[in-house]
């Protein structure tokens, strides 16, 4: 594949998905990661994308909310490994809350082996993943359906979480940095995520490497509020070290 053709394909992938990892781009264009890094530098110099740790995003991507269909096939191996590792933080008899996202959906699928588990969620995907688990009690929040992410948001969702106290909150987002913590493009989504976090004794963030070092428009929880981060081994080490320095306990899944 010639450089111009390769770079056009990279642009198409980033435009279609919003954020794509270096590993996925290299596989898609059948080139080495070193070659793709050069392509990303060239495309960034033309203002066509933003280069980040481990991948690329569209320019002005702070308020872009990718849909479920766009996200479900991204970093699938990483999400699966993260879900496996995060499930080890759940014990029989726990009460937990789970936020929306394709990674939390994978995590929910791992919970069927648990007994006497109480799960509160605003995610239709999470509820669906647990629907056939007779030993798990699933409670959906109220709220208004946000179609792109198949989650319930708004004041009704926030009110239904008020007064809850659970052991852990498992949440995701669109970006995670040491400076701003977890962030998302949408204010309504952020408000419900904040309510989920406030209901828990500990906050667990599930984020694959394409989200580490990335910022979105609205802060969900600060780094100081995050107790655990479950990520994969392609996450940038410098950002992980910064998060660890703020008291975040790191759980790194190996692919």
PDB file of N, CA, C and O in Angstrom, residues 109-170:
ATOM      1  N   UNK A 109     -21.169  -8.949  31.421  1.00  0.00           N
ATOM      2  CA  UNK A 109     -21.292 -10.329  30.931  1.00  0.00           C
ATOM      3  C   UNK A 109     -20.494 -11.313  31.787  1.00  0.00           C
ATOM      4  O   UNK A 109     -20.789 -12.506  31.806  1.00  0.00           O
ATOM      5  N   UNK A 110     -19.464 -10.811  32.492  1.00  0.00           N
ATOM      6  CA  UNK A 110     -18.618 -11.686  33.323  1.00  0.00           C
ATOM      7  C   UNK A 110     -19.215 -11.937  34.710  1.00  0.00           C
ATOM      8  O   UNK A 110     -18.654 -12.708  35.478  1.00  0.00           O
ATOM      9  N   UNK A 111     -20.319 -11.306  35.036  1.00  0.00           N
ATOM     10  CA  UNK A 111     -20.830 -11.346  36.409  1.00  0.00           C
ATOM     11  C   UNK A 111     -21.812 -12.477  36.661  1.00  0.00           C
ATOM     12  O   UNK A 111     -22.237 -12.679  37.803  1.00  0.00           O
ATOM     13  N   UNK A 112     -22.190 -13.223  35.641  1.00  0.00           N
ATOM     14  CA  UNK A 112     -23.249 -14.232  35.800  1.00  0.00           C
ATOM     15  C   UNK A 112     -22.873 -15.334  36.781  1.00  0.00           C
ATOM     16  O   UNK A 112     -23.751 -15.996  37.332  1.00  0.00           O
ATOM     17  N   UNK A 113     -21.589 -15.542  37.023  1.00  0.00           N
ATOM     18  CA  UNK A 113     -21.183 -16.595  37.963  1.00  0.00           C
ATOM     19  C   UNK A 113     -21.379 -16.192  39.428  1.00  0.00           C
ATOM     20  O   UNK A 113     -21.263 -17.024  40.329  1.00  0.00           O
ATOM     21  N   UNK A 114     -21.665 -14.927  39.669  1.00  0.00           N
ATOM     22  CA  UNK A 114     -21.831 -14.452  41.044  1.00  0.00           C
ATOM     23  C   UNK A 114     -23.247 -14.711  41.552  1.00  0.00           C
ATOM     24  O   UNK A 114     -24.215 -14.760  40.792  1.00  0.00           O
ATOM     25  N   UNK A 115     -23.356 -14.849  42.874  1.00  0.00           N
ATOM     26  CA  UNK A 115     -24.647 -15.066  43.524  1.00  0.00           C
ATOM     27  C   UNK A 115     -24.959 -13.900  44.454  1.00  0.00           C
ATOM     28  O   UNK A 115     -24.053 -13.254  44.998  1.00  0.00           O
ATOM     29  N   UNK A 116     -26.245 -13.655  44.635  1.00  0.00           N
ATOM     30  CA  UNK A 116     -26.715 -12.617  45.560  1.00  0.00           C
ATOM     31  C   UNK A 116     -26.094 -11.255  45.247  1.00  0.00           C
ATOM     32  O   UNK A 116     -25.742 -10.500  46.145  1.00  0.00           O
ATOM     33  N   UNK A 117     -25.983 -10.967  43.969  1.00  0.00           N
ATOM     34  CA  UNK A 117     -25.412  -9.697  43.532  1.00  0.00           C
ATOM     35  C   UNK A 117     -26.543  -8.722  43.225  1.00  0.00           C
ATOM     36  O   UNK A 117     -27.531  -9.091  42.578  1.00  0.00           O
ATOM     37  N   UNK A 118     -26.405  -7.485  43.693  1.00  0.00           N
ATOM     38  CA  UNK A 118     -27.374  -6.436  43.373  1.00  0.00           C
ATOM     39  C   UNK A 118     -26.688  -5.409  42.477  1.00  0.00           C
ATOM     40  O   UNK A 118     -25.645  -4.858  42.842  1.00  0.00           O
ATOM     41  N   UNK A 119     -27.279  -5.180  41.320  1.00  0.00           N
ATOM     42  CA  UNK A 119     -26.685  -4.264  40.335  1.00  0.00           C
ATOM     43  C   UNK A 119     -27.688  -3.176  39.990  1.00  0.00           C
ATOM     44  O   UNK A 119     -28.823  -3.461  39.603  1.00  0.00           O
ATOM     45  N   UNK A 120     -27.240  -1.928  40.113  1.00  0.00           N
ATOM     46  CA  UNK A 120     -28.027  -0.783  39.677  1.00  0.00           C
ATOM     47  C   UNK A 120     -27.325  -0.184  38.462  1.00  0.00           C
ATOM     48  O   UNK A 120     -26.102   0.018  38.481  1.00  0.00           O
ATOM     49  N   UNK A 121     -28.064   0.086  37.398  1.00  0.00           N
ATOM     50  CA  UNK A 121     -27.444   0.609  36.189  1.00  0.00           C
ATOM     51  C   UNK A 121     -28.408   1.524  35.441  1.00  0.00           C
ATOM     52  O   UNK A 121     -29.627   1.390  35.560  1.00  0.00           O
ATOM     53  N   UNK A 122     -27.853   2.439  34.674  1.00  0.00           N
ATOM     54  CA  UNK A 122     -28.650   3.249  33.748  1.00  0.00           C
ATOM     55  C   UNK A 122     -28.412   2.817  32.304  1.00  0.00           C
ATOM     56  O   UNK A 122     -28.861   3.482  31.371  1.00  0.00           O
ATOM     57  N   UNK A 123     -27.712   1.687  32.131  1.00  0.00           N
ATOM     58  CA  UNK A 123     -27.352   1.199  30.797  1.00  0.00           C
ATOM     59  C   UNK A 123     -28.260   0.059  30.361  1.00  0.00           C
ATOM     60  O   UNK A 123     -28.330  -0.983  31.026  1.00  0.00           O
ATOM     61  N   UNK A 124     -28.933   0.224  29.244  1.00  0.00           N
ATOM     62  CA  UNK A 124     -29.742  -0.859  28.703  1.00  0.00           C
ATOM     63  C   UNK A 124     -28.876  -2.041  28.279  1.00  0.00           C
ATOM     64  O   UNK A 124     -29.292  -3.199  28.384  1.00  0.00           O
ATOM     65  N   UNK A 125     -27.662  -1.762  27.845  1.00  0.00           N
ATOM     66  CA  UNK A 125     -26.747  -2.827  27.429  1.00  0.00           C
ATOM     67  C   UNK A 125     -26.331  -3.676  28.625  1.00  0.00           C
ATOM     68  O   UNK A 125     -26.254  -4.903  28.534  1.00  0.00           O
ATOM     69  N   UNK A 126     -26.053  -3.030  29.743  1.00  0.00           N
ATOM     70  CA  UNK A 126     -25.676  -3.758  30.957  1.00  0.00           C
ATOM     71  C   UNK A 126     -26.858  -4.588  31.450  1.00  0.00           C
ATOM     72  O   UNK A 126     -26.711  -5.767  31.801  1.00  0.00           O
ATOM     73  N   UNK A 127     -28.044  -3.983  31.468  1.00  0.00           N
ATOM     74  CA  UNK A 127     -29.240  -4.708  31.918  1.00  0.00           C
ATOM     75  C   UNK A 127     -29.496  -5.923  31.029  1.00  0.00           C
ATOM     76  O   UNK A 127     -29.827  -7.008  31.520  1.00  0.00           O
ATOM     77  N   UNK A 128     -29.330  -5.757  29.741  1.00  0.00           N
ATOM     78  CA  UNK A 128     -29.525  -6.865  28.808  1.00  0.00           C
ATOM     79  C   UNK A 128     -28.506  -7.980  29.057  1.00  0.00           C
ATOM     80  O   UNK A 128     -28.842  -9.176  29.015  1.00  0.00           O
ATOM     81  N   UNK A 129     -27.246  -7.591  29.326  1.00  0.00           N
ATOM     82  CA  UNK A 129     -26.195  -8.582  29.569  1.00  0.00           C
ATOM     83  C   UNK A 129     -26.484  -9.423  30.801  1.00  0.00           C
ATOM     84  O   UNK A 129     -26.053 -10.582  30.889  1.00  0.00           O
ATOM     85  N   UNK A 130     -27.233  -8.868  31.762  1.00  0.00           N
ATOM     86  CA  UNK A 130     -27.518  -9.562  33.012  1.00  0.00           C
ATOM     87  C   UNK A 130     -28.924 -10.158  33.068  1.00  0.00           C
ATOM     88  O   UNK A 130     -29.302 -10.769  34.068  1.00  0.00           O
ATOM     89  N   UNK A 131     -29.683  -9.991  32.001  1.00  0.00           N
ATOM     90  CA  UNK A 131     -31.108 -10.362  32.018  1.00  0.00           C
ATOM     91  C   UNK A 131     -31.349 -11.831  32.310  1.00  0.00           C
ATOM     92  O   UNK A 131     -32.367 -12.197  32.905  1.00  0.00           O
ATOM     93  N   UNK A 132     -30.437 -12.702  31.915  1.00  0.00           N
ATOM     94  CA  UNK A 132     -30.619 -14.138  32.117  1.00  0.00           C
ATOM     95  C   UNK A 132     -29.803 -14.690  33.277  1.00  0.00           C
ATOM     96  O   UNK A 132     -29.472 -15.880  33.309  1.00  0.00           O
ATOM     97  N   UNK A 133     -29.481 -13.822  34.239  1.00  0.00           N
ATOM     98  CA  UNK A 133     -28.706 -14.236  35.416  1.00  0.00           C
ATOM     99  C   UNK A 133     -29.643 -14.248  36.623  1.00  0.00           C
ATOM    100  O   UNK A 133     -29.841 -13.220  37.277  1.00  0.00           O
ATOM    101  N   UNK A 134     -30.246 -15.392  36.956  1.00  0.00           N
ATOM    102  CA  UNK A 134     -31.286 -15.438  37.986  1.00  0.00           C
ATOM    103  C   UNK A 134     -30.802 -15.091  39.379  1.00  0.00           C
ATOM    104  O   UNK A 134     -31.593 -14.717  40.240  1.00  0.00           O
ATOM    105  N   UNK A 135     -29.487 -15.216  39.627  1.00  0.00           N
ATOM    106  CA  UNK A 135     -28.976 -14.929  40.968  1.00  0.00           C
ATOM    107  C   UNK A 135     -28.545 -13.477  41.134  1.00  0.00           C
ATOM    108  O   UNK A 135     -27.984 -13.110  42.155  1.00  0.00           O
ATOM    109  N   UNK A 136     -28.785 -12.656  40.112  1.00  0.00           N
ATOM    110  CA  UNK A 136     -28.414 -11.242  40.169  1.00  0.00           C
ATOM    111  C   UNK A 136     -29.677 -10.398  40.068  1.00  0.00           C
ATOM    112  O   UNK A 136     -30.473 -10.562  39.140  1.00  0.00           O
ATOM    113  N   UNK A 137     -29.854  -9.515  41.024  1.00  0.00           N
ATOM    114  CA  UNK A 137     -30.979  -8.584  40.991  1.00  0.00           C
ATOM    115  C   UNK A 137     -30.543  -7.333  40.242  1.00  0.00           C
ATOM    116  O   UNK A 137     -29.557  -6.685  40.617  1.00  0.00           O
ATOM    117  N   UNK A 138     -31.251  -7.000  39.182  1.00  0.00           N
ATOM    118  CA  UNK A 138     -30.889  -5.852  38.340  1.00  0.00           C
ATOM    119  C   UNK A 138     -31.954  -4.776  38.476  1.00  0.00           C
ATOM    120  O   UNK A 138     -33.140  -5.038  38.291  1.00  0.00           O
ATOM    121  N   UNK A 139     -31.502  -3.562  38.806  1.00  0.00           N
ATOM    122  CA  UNK A 139     -32.403  -2.419  38.941  1.00  0.00           C
ATOM    123  C   UNK A 139     -31.981  -1.329  37.962  1.00  0.00           C
ATOM    124  O   UNK A 139     -30.842  -0.878  37.991  1.00  0.00           O
ATOM    125  N   UNK A 140     -32.903  -0.961  37.090  1.00  0.00           N
ATOM    126  CA  UNK A 140     -32.649   0.118  36.134  1.00  0.00           C
ATOM    127  C   UNK A 140     -33.093   1.453  36.727  1.00  0.00           C
ATOM    128  O   UNK A 140     -34.135   1.530  37.376  1.00  0.00           O
ATOM    129  N   UNK A 141     -32.309   2.479  36.486  1.00  0.00           N
ATOM    130  CA  UNK A 141     -32.745   3.819  36.867  1.00  0.00           C
ATOM    131  C   UNK A 141     -33.886   4.257  35.959  1.00  0.00           C
ATOM    132  O   UNK A 141     -34.129   3.658  34.910  1.00  0.00           O
ATOM    133  N   UNK A 142     -34.557   5.295  36.344  1.00  0.00           N
ATOM    134  CA  UNK A 142     -35.466   5.958  35.411  1.00  0.00           C
ATOM    135  C   UNK A 142     -34.650   6.845  34.486  1.00  0.00           C
ATOM    136  O   UNK A 142     -33.425   6.784  34.466  1.00  0.00           O
ATOM    137  N   UNK A 143     -35.350   7.686  33.742  1.00  0.00           N
ATOM    138  CA  UNK A 143     -34.630   8.645  32.915  1.00  0.00           C
ATOM    139  C   UNK A 143     -35.062   8.651  31.466  1.00  0.00           C
ATOM    140  O   UNK A 143     -35.955   7.909  31.049  1.00  0.00           O
ATOM    141  N   UNK A 144     -34.402   9.494  30.701  1.00  0.00           N
ATOM    142  CA  UNK A 144     -34.659   9.662  29.277  1.00  0.00           C
ATOM    143  C   UNK A 144     -33.613   8.890  28.484  1.00  0.00           C
ATOM    144  O   UNK A 144     -32.416   8.978  28.780  1.00  0.00           O
ATOM    145  N   UNK A 145     -34.043   8.148  27.492  1.00  0.00           N
ATOM    146  CA  UNK A 145     -33.111   7.326  26.719  1.00  0.00           C
ATOM    147  C   UNK A 145     -32.217   8.197  25.845  1.00  0.00           C
ATOM    148  O   UNK A 145     -32.703   9.009  25.055  1.00  0.00           O
ATOM    149  N   UNK A 146     -30.909   8.002  25.989  1.00  0.00           N
ATOM    150  CA  UNK A 146     -29.933   8.632  25.094  1.00  0.00           C
ATOM    151  C   UNK A 146     -29.508   7.567  24.088  1.00  0.00           C
ATOM    152  O   UNK A 146     -28.740   6.658  24.393  1.00  0.00           O
ATOM    153  N   UNK A 147     -30.062   7.707  22.877  1.00  0.00           N
ATOM    154  CA  UNK A 147     -29.933   6.677  21.856  1.00  0.00           C
ATOM    155  C   UNK A 147     -28.529   6.264  21.492  1.00  0.00           C
ATOM    156  O   UNK A 147     -28.253   5.066  21.381  1.00  0.00           O
ATOM    157  N   UNK A 148     -27.598   7.216  21.269  1.00  0.00           N
ATOM    158  CA  UNK A 148     -26.260   6.814  20.803  1.00  0.00           C
ATOM    159  C   UNK A 148     -25.554   5.826  21.722  1.00  0.00           C
ATOM    160  O   UNK A 148     -24.797   4.979  21.241  1.00  0.00           O
ATOM    161  N   UNK A 149     -25.800   5.936  23.041  1.00  0.00           N
ATOM    162  CA  UNK A 149     -25.100   5.044  23.964  1.00  0.00           C
ATOM    163  C   UNK A 149     -26.053   4.083  24.682  1.00  0.00           C
ATOM    164  O   UNK A 149     -25.636   3.339  25.565  1.00  0.00           O
ATOM    165  N   UNK A 150     -27.327   4.119  24.321  1.00  0.00           N
ATOM    166  CA  UNK A 150     -28.336   3.224  24.900  1.00  0.00           C
ATOM    167  C   UNK A 150     -28.319   3.273  26.427  1.00  0.00           C
ATOM    168  O   UNK A 150     -28.251   2.242  27.107  1.00  0.00           O
ATOM    169  N   UNK A 151     -28.399   4.497  26.947  1.00  0.00           N
ATOM    170  CA  UNK A 151     -28.379   4.698  28.400  1.00  0.00           C
ATOM    171  C   UNK A 151     -29.443   5.705  28.805  1.00  0.00           C
ATOM    172  O   UNK A 151     -29.855   6.563  28.009  1.00  0.00           O
ATOM    173  N   UNK A 152     -29.873   5.623  30.062  1.00  0.00           N
ATOM    174  CA  UNK A 152     -30.871   6.538  30.611  1.00  0.00           C
ATOM    175  C   UNK A 152     -30.176   7.696  31.314  1.00  0.00           C
ATOM    176  O   UNK A 152     -29.269   7.489  32.127  1.00  0.00           O
ATOM    177  N   UNK A 153     -30.599   8.909  30.988  1.00  0.00           N
ATOM    178  CA  UNK A 153     -29.971  10.102  31.547  1.00  0.00           C
ATOM    179  C   UNK A 153     -31.051  11.069  32.019  1.00  0.00           C
ATOM    180  O   UNK A 153     -32.247  10.801  31.891  1.00  0.00           O
ATOM    181  N   UNK A 154     -30.623  12.195  32.567  1.00  0.00           N
ATOM    182  CA  UNK A 154     -31.560  13.225  32.994  1.00  0.00           C
ATOM    183  C   UNK A 154     -31.833  13.192  34.482  1.00  0.00           C
ATOM    184  O   UNK A 154     -31.320  12.354  35.225  1.00  0.00           O
ATOM    185  N   UNK A 155     -32.680  14.127  34.923  1.00  0.00           N
ATOM    186  CA  UNK A 155     -32.935  14.300  36.353  1.00  0.00           C
ATOM    187  C   UNK A 155     -33.575  13.071  36.994  1.00  0.00           C
ATOM    188  O   UNK A 155     -33.298  12.742  38.146  1.00  0.00           O
ATOM    189  N   UNK A 156     -34.425  12.356  36.264  1.00  0.00           N
ATOM    190  CA  UNK A 156     -35.054  11.155  36.822  1.00  0.00           C
ATOM    191  C   UNK A 156     -34.006  10.085  37.119  1.00  0.00           C
ATOM    192  O   UNK A 156     -34.088   9.389  38.139  1.00  0.00           O
ATOM    193  N   UNK A 157     -33.029   9.948  36.242  1.00  0.00           N
ATOM    194  CA  UNK A 157     -31.949   8.983  36.475  1.00  0.00           C
ATOM    195  C   UNK A 157     -31.129   9.394  37.697  1.00  0.00           C
ATOM    196  O   UNK A 157     -30.791   8.556  38.545  1.00  0.00           O
ATOM    197  N   UNK A 158     -30.827  10.678  37.790  1.00  0.00           N
ATOM    198  CA  UNK A 158     -30.041  11.164  38.935  1.00  0.00           C
ATOM    199  C   UNK A 158     -30.804  10.979  40.242  1.00  0.00           C
ATOM    200  O   UNK A 158     -30.230  10.553  41.257  1.00  0.00           O
ATOM    201  N   UNK A 159     -32.102  11.278  40.234  1.00  0.00           N
ATOM    202  CA  UNK A 159     -32.906  11.136  41.461  1.00  0.00           C
ATOM    203  C   UNK A 159     -32.986   9.683  41.916  1.00  0.00           C
ATOM    204  O   UNK A 159     -32.987   9.396  43.109  1.00  0.00           O
ATOM    205  N   UNK A 160     -33.056   8.765  40.971  1.00  0.00           N
ATOM    206  CA  UNK A 160     -33.177   7.354  41.345  1.00  0.00           C
ATOM    207  C   UNK A 160     -31.897   6.820  41.990  1.00  0.00           C
ATOM    208  O   UNK A 160     -31.920   5.770  42.639  1.00  0.00           O
ATOM    209  N   UNK A 161     -30.790   7.534  41.827  1.00  0.00           N
ATOM    210  CA  UNK A 161     -29.526   7.119  42.437  1.00  0.00           C
ATOM    211  C   UNK A 161     -29.280   7.803  43.779  1.00  0.00           C
ATOM    212  O   UNK A 161     -28.425   7.369  44.559  1.00  0.00           O
ATOM    213  N   UNK A 162     -30.023   8.869  44.048  1.00  0.00           N
ATOM    214  CA  UNK A 162     -29.846   9.613  45.301  1.00  0.00           C
ATOM    215  C   UNK A 162     -30.206   8.723  46.487  1.00  0.00           C
ATOM    216  O   UNK A 162     -31.212   8.010  46.470  1.00  0.00           O
ATOM    217  N   UNK A 163     -29.371   8.750  47.501  1.00  0.00           N
ATOM    218  CA  UNK A 163     -29.645   7.962  48.696  1.00  0.00           C
ATOM    219  C   UNK A 163     -29.124   6.543  48.644  1.00  0.00           C
ATOM    220  O   UNK A 163     -29.169   5.821  49.641  1.00  0.00           O
ATOM    221  N   UNK A 164     -28.633   6.095  47.485  1.00  0.00           N
ATOM    222  CA  UNK A 164     -28.063   4.750  47.373  1.00  0.00           C
ATOM    223  C   UNK A 164     -26.679   4.704  48.010  1.00  0.00           C
ATOM    224  O   UNK A 164     -25.931   5.686  47.987  1.00  0.00           O
ATOM    225  N   UNK A 165     -26.328   3.537  48.555  1.00  0.00           N
ATOM    226  CA  UNK A 165     -24.954   3.314  49.004  1.00  0.00           C
ATOM    227  C   UNK A 165     -24.564   1.907  48.607  1.00  0.00           C
ATOM    228  O   UNK A 165     -25.183   0.930  49.051  1.00  0.00           O
ATOM    229  N   UNK A 166     -23.570   1.796  47.748  1.00  0.00           N
ATOM    230  CA  UNK A 166     -23.111   0.493  47.272  1.00  0.00           C
ATOM    231  C   UNK A 166     -21.601   0.400  47.486  1.00  0.00           C
ATOM    232  O   UNK A 166     -20.934   1.379  47.826  1.00  0.00           O
ATOM    233  N   UNK A 167     -21.087  -0.800  47.280  1.00  0.00           N
ATOM    234  CA  UNK A 167     -19.660  -1.011  47.532  1.00  0.00           C
ATOM    235  C   UNK A 167     -18.787  -0.330  46.478  1.00  0.00           C
ATOM    236  O   UNK A 167     -17.850   0.380  46.800  1.00  0.00           O
ATOM    237  N   UNK A 168     -19.106  -0.587  45.207  1.00  0.00           N
ATOM    238  CA  UNK A 168     -18.261  -0.039  44.143  1.00  0.00           C
ATOM    239  C   UNK A 168     -19.096   0.432  42.963  1.00  0.00           C
ATOM    240  O   UNK A 168     -20.140  -0.138  42.665  1.00  0.00           O
ATOM    241  N   UNK A 169     -18.592   1.467  42.302  1.00  0.00           N
ATOM    242  CA  UNK A 169     -19.146   1.935  41.030  1.00  0.00           C
ATOM    243  C   UNK A 169     -18.163   1.568  39.931  1.00  0.00           C
ATOM    244  O   UNK A 169     -16.958   1.839  40.054  1.00  0.00           O
ATOM    245  N   UNK A 170     -18.656   0.958  38.870  1.00  0.00           N
ATOM    246  CA  UNK A 170     -17.840   0.615  37.706  1.00  0.00           C
ATOM    247  C   UNK A 170     -18.294   1.500  36.551  1.00  0.00           C
ATOM    248  O   UNK A 170     -19.409   1.330  36.041  1.00  0.00           O
TER     249      UNK A 170
END
